[in-house]
XYZ file of C-alpha atoms in Angstrom:
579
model
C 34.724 -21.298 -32.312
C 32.867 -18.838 -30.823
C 34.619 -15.414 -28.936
C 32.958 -12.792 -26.591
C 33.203 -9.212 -28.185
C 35.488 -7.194 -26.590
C 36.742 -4.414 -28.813
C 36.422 -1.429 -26.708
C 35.832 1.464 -29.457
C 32.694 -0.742 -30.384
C 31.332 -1.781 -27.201
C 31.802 1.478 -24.919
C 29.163 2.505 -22.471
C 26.744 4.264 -24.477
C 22.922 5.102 -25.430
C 21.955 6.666 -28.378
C 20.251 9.876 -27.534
C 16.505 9.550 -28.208
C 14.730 12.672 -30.630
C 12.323 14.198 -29.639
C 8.906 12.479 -30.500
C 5.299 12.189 -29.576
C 6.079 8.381 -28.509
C 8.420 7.663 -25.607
C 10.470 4.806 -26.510
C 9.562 1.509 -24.873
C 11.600 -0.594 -22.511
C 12.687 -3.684 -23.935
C 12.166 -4.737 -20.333
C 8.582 -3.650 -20.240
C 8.256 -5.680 -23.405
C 8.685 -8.639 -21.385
C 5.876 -7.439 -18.796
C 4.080 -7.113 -21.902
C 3.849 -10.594 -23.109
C 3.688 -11.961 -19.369
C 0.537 -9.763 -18.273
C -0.868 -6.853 -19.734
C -1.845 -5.217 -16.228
C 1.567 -6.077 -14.868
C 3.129 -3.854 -18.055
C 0.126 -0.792 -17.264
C 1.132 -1.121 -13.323
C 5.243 -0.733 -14.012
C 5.159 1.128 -17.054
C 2.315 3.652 -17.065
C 1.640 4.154 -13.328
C 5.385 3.448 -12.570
C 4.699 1.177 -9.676
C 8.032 -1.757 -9.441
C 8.241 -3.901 -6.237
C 11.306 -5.827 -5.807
C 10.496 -8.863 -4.360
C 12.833 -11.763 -3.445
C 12.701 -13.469 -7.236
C 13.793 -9.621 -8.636
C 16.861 -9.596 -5.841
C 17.443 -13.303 -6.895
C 17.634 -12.376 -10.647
C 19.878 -9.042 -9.744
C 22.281 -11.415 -7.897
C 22.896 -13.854 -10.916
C 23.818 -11.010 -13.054
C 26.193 -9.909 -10.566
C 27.725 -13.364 -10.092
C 27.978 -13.683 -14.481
C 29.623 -10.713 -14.104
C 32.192 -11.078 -12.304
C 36.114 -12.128 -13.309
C 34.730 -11.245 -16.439
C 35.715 -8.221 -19.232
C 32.022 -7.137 -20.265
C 30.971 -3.664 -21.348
C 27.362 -2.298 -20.582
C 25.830 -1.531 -24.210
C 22.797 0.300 -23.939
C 20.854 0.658 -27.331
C 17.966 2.407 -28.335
C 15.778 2.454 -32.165
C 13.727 5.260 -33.573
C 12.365 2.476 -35.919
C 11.608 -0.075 -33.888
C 10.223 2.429 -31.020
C 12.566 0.368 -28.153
C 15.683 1.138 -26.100
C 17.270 -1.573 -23.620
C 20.243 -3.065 -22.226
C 21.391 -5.905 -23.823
C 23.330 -8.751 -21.195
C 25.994 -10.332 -23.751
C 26.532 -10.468 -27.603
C 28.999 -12.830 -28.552
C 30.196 -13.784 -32.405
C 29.894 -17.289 -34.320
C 32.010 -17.158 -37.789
C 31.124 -13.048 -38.308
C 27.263 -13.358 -37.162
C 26.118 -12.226 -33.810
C 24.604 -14.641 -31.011
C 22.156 -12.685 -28.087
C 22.227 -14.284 -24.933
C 19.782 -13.667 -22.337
C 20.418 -15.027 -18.460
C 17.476 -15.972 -16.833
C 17.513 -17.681 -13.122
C 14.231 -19.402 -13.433
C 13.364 -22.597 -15.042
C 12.355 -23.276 -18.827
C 9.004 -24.171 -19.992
C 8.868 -28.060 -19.734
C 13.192 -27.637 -20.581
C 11.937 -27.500 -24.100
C 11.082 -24.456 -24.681
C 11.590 -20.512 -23.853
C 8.382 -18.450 -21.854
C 6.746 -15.975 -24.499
C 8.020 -12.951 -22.570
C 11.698 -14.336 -22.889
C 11.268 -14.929 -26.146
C 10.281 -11.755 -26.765
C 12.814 -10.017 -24.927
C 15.508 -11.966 -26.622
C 13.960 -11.041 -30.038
C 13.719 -7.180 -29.514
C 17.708 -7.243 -27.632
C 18.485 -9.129 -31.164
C 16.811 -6.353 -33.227
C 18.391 -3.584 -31.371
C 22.195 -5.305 -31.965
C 21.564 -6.297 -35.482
C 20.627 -2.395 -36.255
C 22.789 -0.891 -34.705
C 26.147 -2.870 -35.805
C 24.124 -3.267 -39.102
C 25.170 -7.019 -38.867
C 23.281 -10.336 -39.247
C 21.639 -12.036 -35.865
C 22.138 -15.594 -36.486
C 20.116 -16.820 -33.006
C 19.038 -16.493 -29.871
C 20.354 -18.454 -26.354
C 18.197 -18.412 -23.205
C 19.893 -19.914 -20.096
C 17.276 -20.575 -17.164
C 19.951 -21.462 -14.319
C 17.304 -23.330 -12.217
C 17.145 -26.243 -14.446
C 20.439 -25.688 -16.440
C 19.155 -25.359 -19.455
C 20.109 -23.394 -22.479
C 17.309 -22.858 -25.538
C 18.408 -21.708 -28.636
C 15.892 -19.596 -30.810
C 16.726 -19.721 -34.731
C 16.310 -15.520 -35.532
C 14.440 -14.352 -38.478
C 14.925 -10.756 -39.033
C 11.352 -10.140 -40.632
C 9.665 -11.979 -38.265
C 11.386 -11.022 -35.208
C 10.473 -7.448 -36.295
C 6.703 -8.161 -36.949
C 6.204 -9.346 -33.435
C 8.084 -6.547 -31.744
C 6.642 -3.875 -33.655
C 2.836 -5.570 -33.012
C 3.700 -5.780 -29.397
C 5.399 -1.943 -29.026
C 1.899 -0.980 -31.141
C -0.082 -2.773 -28.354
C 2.144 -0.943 -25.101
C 1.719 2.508 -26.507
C -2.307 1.824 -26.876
C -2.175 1.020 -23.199
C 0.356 3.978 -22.224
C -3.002 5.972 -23.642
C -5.423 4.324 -21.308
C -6.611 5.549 -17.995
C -8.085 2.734 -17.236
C -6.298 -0.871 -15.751
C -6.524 -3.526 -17.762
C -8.542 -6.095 -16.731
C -6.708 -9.337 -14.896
C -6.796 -11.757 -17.862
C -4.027 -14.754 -17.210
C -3.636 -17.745 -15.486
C -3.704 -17.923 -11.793
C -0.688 -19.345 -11.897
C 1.185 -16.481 -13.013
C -0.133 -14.195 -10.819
C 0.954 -16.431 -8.133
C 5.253 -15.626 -8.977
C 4.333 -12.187 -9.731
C 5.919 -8.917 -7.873
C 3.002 -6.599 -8.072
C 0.637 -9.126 -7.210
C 0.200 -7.463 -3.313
C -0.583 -3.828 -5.855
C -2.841 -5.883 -8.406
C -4.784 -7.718 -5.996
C -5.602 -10.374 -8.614
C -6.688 -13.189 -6.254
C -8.986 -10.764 -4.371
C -10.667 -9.618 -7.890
C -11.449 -13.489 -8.783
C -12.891 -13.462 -5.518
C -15.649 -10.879 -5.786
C -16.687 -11.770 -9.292
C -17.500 -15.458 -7.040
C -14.761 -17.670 -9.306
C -13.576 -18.922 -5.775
C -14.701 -19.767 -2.623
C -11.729 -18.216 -0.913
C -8.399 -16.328 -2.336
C -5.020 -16.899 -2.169
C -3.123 -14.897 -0.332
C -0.847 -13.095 -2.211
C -0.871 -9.993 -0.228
C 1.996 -10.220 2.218
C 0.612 -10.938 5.764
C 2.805 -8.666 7.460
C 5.343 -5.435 7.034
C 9.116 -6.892 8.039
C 10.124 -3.226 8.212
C 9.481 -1.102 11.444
C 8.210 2.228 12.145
C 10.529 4.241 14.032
C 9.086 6.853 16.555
C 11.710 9.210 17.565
C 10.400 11.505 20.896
C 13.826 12.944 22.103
C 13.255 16.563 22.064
C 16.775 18.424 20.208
C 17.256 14.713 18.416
C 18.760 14.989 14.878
C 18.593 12.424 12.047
C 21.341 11.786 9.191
C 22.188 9.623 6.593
C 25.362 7.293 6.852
C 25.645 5.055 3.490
C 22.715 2.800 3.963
C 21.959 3.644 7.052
C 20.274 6.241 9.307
C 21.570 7.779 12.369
C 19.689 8.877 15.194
C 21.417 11.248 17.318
C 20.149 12.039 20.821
C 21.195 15.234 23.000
C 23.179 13.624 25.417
C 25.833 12.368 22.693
C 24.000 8.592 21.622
C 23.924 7.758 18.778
C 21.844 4.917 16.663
C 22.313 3.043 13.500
C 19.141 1.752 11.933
C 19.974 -0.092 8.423
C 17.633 2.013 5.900
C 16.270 -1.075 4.078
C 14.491 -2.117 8.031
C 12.633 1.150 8.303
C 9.037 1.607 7.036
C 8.847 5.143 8.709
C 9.789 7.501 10.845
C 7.049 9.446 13.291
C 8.921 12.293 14.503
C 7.121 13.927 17.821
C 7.760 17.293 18.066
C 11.304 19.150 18.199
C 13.377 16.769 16.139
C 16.231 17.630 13.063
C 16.401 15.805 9.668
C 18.519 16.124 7.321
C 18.298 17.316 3.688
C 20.465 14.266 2.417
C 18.203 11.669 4.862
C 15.377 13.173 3.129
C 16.484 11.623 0.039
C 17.580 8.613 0.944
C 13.749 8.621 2.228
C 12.399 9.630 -0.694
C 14.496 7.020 -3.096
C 13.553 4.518 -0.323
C 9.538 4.880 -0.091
C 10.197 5.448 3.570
C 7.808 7.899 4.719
C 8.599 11.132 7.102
C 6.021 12.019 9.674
C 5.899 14.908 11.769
C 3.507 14.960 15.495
C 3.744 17.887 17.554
C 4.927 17.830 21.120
C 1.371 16.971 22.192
C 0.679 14.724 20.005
C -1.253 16.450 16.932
C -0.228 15.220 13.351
C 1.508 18.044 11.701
C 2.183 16.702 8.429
C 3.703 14.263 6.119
C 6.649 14.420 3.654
C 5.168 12.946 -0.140
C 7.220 12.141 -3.422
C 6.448 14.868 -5.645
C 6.244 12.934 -8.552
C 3.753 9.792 -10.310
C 0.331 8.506 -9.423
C -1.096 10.556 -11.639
C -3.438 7.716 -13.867
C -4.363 6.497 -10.086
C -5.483 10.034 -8.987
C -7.502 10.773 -12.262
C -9.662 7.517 -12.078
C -9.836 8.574 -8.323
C -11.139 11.980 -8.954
C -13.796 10.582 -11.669
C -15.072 7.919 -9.433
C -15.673 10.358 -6.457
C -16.891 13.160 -8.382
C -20.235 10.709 -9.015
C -22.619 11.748 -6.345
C -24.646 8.200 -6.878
C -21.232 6.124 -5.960
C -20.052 8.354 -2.625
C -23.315 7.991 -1.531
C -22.613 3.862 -1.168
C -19.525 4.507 0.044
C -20.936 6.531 3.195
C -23.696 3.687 3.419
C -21.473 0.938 3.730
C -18.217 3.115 5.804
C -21.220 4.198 8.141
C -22.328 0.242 8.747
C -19.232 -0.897 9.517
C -18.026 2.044 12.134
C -21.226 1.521 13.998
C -21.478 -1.730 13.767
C -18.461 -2.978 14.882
C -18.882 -0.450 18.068
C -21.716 -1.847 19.177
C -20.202 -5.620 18.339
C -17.458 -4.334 20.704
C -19.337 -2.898 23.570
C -21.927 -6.461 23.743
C -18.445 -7.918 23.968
C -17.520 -5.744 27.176
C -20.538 -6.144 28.714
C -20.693 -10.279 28.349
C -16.958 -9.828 29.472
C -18.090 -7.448 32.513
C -21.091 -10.115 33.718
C -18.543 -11.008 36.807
C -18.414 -7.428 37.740
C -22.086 -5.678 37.752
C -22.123 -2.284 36.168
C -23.982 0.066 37.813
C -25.609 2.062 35.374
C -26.967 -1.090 33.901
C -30.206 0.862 33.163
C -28.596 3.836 30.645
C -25.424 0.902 29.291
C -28.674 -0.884 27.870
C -30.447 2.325 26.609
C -27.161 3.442 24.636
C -27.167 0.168 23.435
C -30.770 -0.257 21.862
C -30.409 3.347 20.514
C -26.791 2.272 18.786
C -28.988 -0.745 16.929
C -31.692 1.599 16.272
C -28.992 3.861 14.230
C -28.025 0.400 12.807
C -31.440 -0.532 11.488
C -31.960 3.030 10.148
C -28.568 2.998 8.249
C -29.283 -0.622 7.120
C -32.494 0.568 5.443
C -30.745 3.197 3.712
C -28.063 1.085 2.561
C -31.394 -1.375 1.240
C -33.258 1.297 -0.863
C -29.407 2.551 -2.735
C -29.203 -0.880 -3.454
C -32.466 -0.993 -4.780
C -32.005 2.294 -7.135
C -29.581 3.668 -9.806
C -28.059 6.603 -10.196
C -31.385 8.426 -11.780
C -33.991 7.366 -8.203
C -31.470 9.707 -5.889
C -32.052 13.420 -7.001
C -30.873 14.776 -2.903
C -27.712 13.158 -2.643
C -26.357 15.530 0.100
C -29.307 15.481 1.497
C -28.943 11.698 2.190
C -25.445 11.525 3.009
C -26.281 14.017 5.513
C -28.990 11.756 7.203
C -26.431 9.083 7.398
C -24.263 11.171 9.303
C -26.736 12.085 11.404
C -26.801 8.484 12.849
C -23.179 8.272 12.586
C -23.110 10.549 14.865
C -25.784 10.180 17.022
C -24.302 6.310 17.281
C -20.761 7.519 17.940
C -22.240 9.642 21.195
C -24.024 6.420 22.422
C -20.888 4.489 21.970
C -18.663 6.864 24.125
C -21.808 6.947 26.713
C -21.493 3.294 27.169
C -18.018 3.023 26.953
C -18.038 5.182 30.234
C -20.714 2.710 31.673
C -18.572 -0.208 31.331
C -15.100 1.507 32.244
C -17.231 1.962 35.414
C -14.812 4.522 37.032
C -14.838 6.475 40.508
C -15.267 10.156 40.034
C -12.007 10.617 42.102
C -10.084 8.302 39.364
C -7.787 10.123 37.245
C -8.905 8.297 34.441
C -12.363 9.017 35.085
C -14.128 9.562 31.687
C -17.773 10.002 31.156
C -18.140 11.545 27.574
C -15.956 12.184 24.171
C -14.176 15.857 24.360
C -11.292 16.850 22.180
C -9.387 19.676 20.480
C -7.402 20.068 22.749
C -8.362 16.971 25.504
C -9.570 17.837 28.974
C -9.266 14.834 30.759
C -6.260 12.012 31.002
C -8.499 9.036 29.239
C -9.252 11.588 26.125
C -5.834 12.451 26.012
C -5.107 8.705 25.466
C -8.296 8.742 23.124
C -6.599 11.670 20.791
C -2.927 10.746 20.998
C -4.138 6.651 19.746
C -6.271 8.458 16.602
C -3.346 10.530 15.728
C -1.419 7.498 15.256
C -3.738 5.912 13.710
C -3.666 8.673 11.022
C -0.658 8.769 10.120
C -0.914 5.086 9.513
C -3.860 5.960 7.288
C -2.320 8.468 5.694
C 1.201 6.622 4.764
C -1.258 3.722 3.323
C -3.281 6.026 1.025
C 0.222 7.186 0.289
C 1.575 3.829 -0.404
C -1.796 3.219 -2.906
C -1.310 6.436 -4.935
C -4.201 8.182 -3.764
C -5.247 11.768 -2.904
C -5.828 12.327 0.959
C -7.357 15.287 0.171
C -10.361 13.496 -1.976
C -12.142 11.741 0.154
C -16.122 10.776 -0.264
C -17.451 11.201 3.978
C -15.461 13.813 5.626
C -15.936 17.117 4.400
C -12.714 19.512 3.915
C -13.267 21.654 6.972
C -9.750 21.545 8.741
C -6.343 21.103 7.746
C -6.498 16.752 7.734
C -6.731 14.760 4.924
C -10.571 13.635 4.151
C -9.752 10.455 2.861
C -7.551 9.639 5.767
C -10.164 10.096 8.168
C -12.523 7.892 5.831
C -9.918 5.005 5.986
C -9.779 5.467 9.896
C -13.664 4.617 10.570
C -12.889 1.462 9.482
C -10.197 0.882 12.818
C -11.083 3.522 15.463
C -12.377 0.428 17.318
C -10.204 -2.280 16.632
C -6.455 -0.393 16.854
C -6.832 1.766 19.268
C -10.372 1.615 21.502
C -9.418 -2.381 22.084
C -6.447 -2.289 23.217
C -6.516 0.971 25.101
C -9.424 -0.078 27.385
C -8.167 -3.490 28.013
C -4.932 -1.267 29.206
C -6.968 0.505 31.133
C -8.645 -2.101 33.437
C -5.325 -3.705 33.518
C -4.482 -0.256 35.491
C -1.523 0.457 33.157
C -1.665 4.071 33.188
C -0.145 6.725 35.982
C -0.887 10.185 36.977
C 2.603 10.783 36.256
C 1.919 10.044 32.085
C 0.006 13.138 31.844
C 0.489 16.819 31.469
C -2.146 19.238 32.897
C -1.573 22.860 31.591
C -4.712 24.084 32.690
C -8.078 22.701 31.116
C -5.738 20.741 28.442
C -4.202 17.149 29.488
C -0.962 15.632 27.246
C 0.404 12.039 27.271
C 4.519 13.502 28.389
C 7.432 11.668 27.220
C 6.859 8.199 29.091
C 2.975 8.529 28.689
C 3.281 8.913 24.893
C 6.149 5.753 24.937
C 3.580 3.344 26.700
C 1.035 4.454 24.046
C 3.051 3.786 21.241
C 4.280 0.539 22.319
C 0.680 -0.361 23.063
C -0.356 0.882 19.649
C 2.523 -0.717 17.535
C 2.438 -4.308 19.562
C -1.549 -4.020 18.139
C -0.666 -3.861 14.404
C 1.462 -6.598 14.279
C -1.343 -8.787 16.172
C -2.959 -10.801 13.341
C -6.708 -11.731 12.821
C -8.690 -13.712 10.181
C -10.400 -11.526 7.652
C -13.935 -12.154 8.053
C -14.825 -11.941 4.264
C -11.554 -13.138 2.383
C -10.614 -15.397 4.622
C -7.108 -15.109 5.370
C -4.091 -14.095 8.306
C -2.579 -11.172 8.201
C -1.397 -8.322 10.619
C -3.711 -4.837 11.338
C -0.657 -2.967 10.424
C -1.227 -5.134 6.442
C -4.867 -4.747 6.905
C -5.279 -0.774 6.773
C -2.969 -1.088 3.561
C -5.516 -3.898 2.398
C -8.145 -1.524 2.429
C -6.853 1.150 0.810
C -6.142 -0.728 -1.885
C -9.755 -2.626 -1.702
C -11.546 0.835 -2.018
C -9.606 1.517 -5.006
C -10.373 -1.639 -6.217
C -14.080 -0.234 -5.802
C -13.484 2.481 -8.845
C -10.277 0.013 -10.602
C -11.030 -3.541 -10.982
C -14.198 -5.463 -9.377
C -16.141 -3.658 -6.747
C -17.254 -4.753 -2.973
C -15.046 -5.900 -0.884
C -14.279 -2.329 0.775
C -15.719 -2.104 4.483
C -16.878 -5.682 5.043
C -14.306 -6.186 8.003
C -16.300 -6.734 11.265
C -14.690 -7.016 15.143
C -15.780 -10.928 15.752
């Protein structure tokens, strides 16, 4: 007959202390990321990225449910041995010799058999119990709840310690490494796994042209919100699990913590030291915009990302691979400006522009830029790192027609808007720092947000802002950040704002004039954020993988597709195109 443990004095909550060694002691848990995928262990275990999808909240839930009604005590064990520490979920006896069960809420392999990483887990939980109570382990019981099956695992001490000691020699090799592993399982796998939207193992198959078109395992869009907060005096504190948003006159707002992606404060508005934390425990990220609209900063977790930054730092300290960077960033700015201004002037055939003469000559001298850049891009492609002895020299000629395109593009831009001199939004050129006129006040106040968007996603990759490979550090902004926002200057914020525009959306009464500077006020900068945040969640086809997903997912996508560029298989970065 068999009987749970339950003799207090043995089964208190514990953990033996670990000594001090050279080797951290593994996680019997990251054992079992081990044997499932060796990327999935580096990405949890080394770089200390976990994602709790809805199978890890399903799993945390049947634990809770076993538990309950039920006298259980938490034993934590660790082994200087065997180089492992975990938790183990029940021990119960069978005529003096110890039985390990393991709970698990998926199904069994073919109801015949246990999944190697189970296994394994069982066998390192039954290790850790038969050391420490220095008593035989006579076998091991899996439950998978989804089919209702229970598979029992004979234990053999010897062997049970040859595979966990191979597999613990095998983690600590790869706590060593710098570099991911490569993605080496079945497709299948990949498809129930929680880092998959980190790993991006679908994309990788992809470029190395094993499929015609991925699976989307990135998630098409962010259920959480971004919450802009523009009372002026406004405080923020933390209530539990949630966060409250108090306003001068005496309101007060609950928003439940687990809903919020961010908050943008704009300009005079309190935090708290204890909402802070719950931030920074809850990957929510804390941005700060001045009264007018200039990004002031962003609050960062101080700790991790440190294998991520090192491979970043290595890959953009090669002059050779920035310069295709700039080539390809470059081609798809300018590009998809001129894609976009052909589309305003098919869209404008109703309505005859009347500088039709200089709309057409910005035009042909934005595809000139595009045919010199495109023959740069063609020779890099055609050389190695040994044929390009000037590489500043050549990044600086391609953003010399950056440039030069980006001038042409605001020129016809004010062609098409077609305004009266008299109209407040009249706009006939780019100006900024600070904005003299309404429509570049729009123009700056759009990119700012469109910043900070950049900046939380390099953020949520594990990147350095500060290390980027086009901008140069001249000011106080991130260079990376304003790399990732060539790539959407055009769609997320120059689409919809001129569309707003001839839809005559805007008042006088949105702007501030103090002097030769123009601000968006309070309802100014609330139309522009709604405009800007109803834009992310619009979805659009990927032109080059191929599948749905919001603009909001997309400038996450990329981030992660440039690192992809230095980790994993090159080329997907940059190939989005307006349609």
């Amino acid at each position: 007959m068999s009987n749970t443990i339950e003799n207090e004095d043995i089964f208190q909550s514990h953990f033996l202390a670990e000594k001090t060694t050279d080797e951290p002691l593994i996680r019997v848990m990251a054992l079992h990321s081990l044997a499932y995928c060796e990327r999935l262990f580096y990405l949890e275990e080394v770089e200390e990225i976990r994602v709790a999808d809805a199978n890890v909240y399903a799993g945390r839930r049947l634990h809770e449910e076993l538990d309950k009604g039920s006298k259980k005590y938490t034993l934590e064990l660790a082994s200087q041995e065997l180089g492992i520490r975990g938790k183990v979920d029940y021990v119960r006896t069978d005529a003096g010799e110890l039985i390990i069960y393991e709970h698990k809420k998926g199904r069994s392999n073919k109801g015949q058999q246990a999944w190697p990483s189970d296994r394994l887990q069982a066998t390192a939980y039954g290790l850790l119990v038969s050391e420490h109570f220095d008593r035989q382990v006579k076998e091991l019981r899996i439950r998978y709840h989804a089919d209702n099956k229970t598979i029992i695992i004979p234990f053999d001490l010897d062997k049970a310690k040859g595979e966990v000691l191979k597999a613990v020699k095998r983690a600590r090799e790869l706590r060593s490494l710098l570099k991911r592993p490569p993605v080496n399982v079945p497709e299948k796998l990949c498809r129930t796994c929680s880092l998959a939207p980190v790993c991006l193992p679908e994309e990788e198959r992809f470029a190395e042209e094993e499929k015609e078109k991925p699976l989307r395992l990135f998630p098409a869009e962010d259920e959480r919100r971004v919450i802009h907060v523009l009372e002026q005096g406004a405080s923020i504190h933390r209530d539990g699990y949630q966060l409250i948003i108090s306003l001068p006159e005496g309101e007060k707002k609950s928003v439940p913590g687990a809903s919020v992606a961010s908050l943008v404060l704009h300009g005079n508005i309190q935090i708290s030291t204890q909402a802070i934390h719950f931030c920074a425990a809850n990957d929510i990220g804390i941005h700060w915009l001045s009264y007018g609209g200039h990004y002031v900063g962003v609050f960062a977790r101080g700790a991790g990302y440190v294998q991520r930054r090192h491979r970043q730092y290595e890959a953009l300290h090669n002059p050779f691979f920035k310069v295709l960077l700039v080539a390809r960033l470059c081609q798809a700015k300018v590009e998809n400006q001129l894609k976009y201004i052909l589309r305003l002037a098919r869209a404008k055939r109703s309505h005859p522009i009347q500088n039709q003469d200089a709309l057409q000559a910005s035009i042909n001298a934005i595809r000139h830029e595009i045919k010199a850049l495109a023959r740069i891009e063609k020779s890099l492609s055609n050389a190695d790192n040994e044929d390009i002895t000037q590489y500043d020299k050549v990044i600086g000629e391609m953003r010399g027609h950056e440039g030069r395109a980006g001038r042409e593009y605001f020129k016809t831009l004010a062609c098409i808007l077609n305004l009266a001199e008299d109209n407040f939004l009249y706009f006939d050129g780019r100006n900024r720092r600070p904005p003299k006129d309404p429509f570049n006040a729009l123009l700056s106040f759009g990119y700012a947000l469109l910043y900070k968007d950049c900046v939380a996603a390099i953020q949520a990759v594990g990147l350095d802002p500060c290390f980027g490979f086009f901008h140069t550090p001249r000011s106080s902004a991130y260079p990376l950040a304003l790399d990732l926002m060539e790539l959407f200057r055009v769609i997320l914020w120059d689409m919809p704002l001129v569309a707003s525009v001839n839809r005559k959306q805007w008042r006088k009464q949105d702007f501030e004039i103090t002097g030769q500077q123009v601000w968006l006020n309070k309802e100014g900068r609330k139309k522009a954020i709604i405009l800007y945040e109803n834009r992310k969640k619009e979805k659009w086809k990927h032109p080059v993988l191929k599948y749905s997903l919001s603009y909001a997912r997309t400038i996450e996508l990329e981030a992660r597709l440039l690192e992809k560029e230095w980790t994993g298989t090159p080329g997907l970065f940059a190939r989005l195109r307006v349609r």
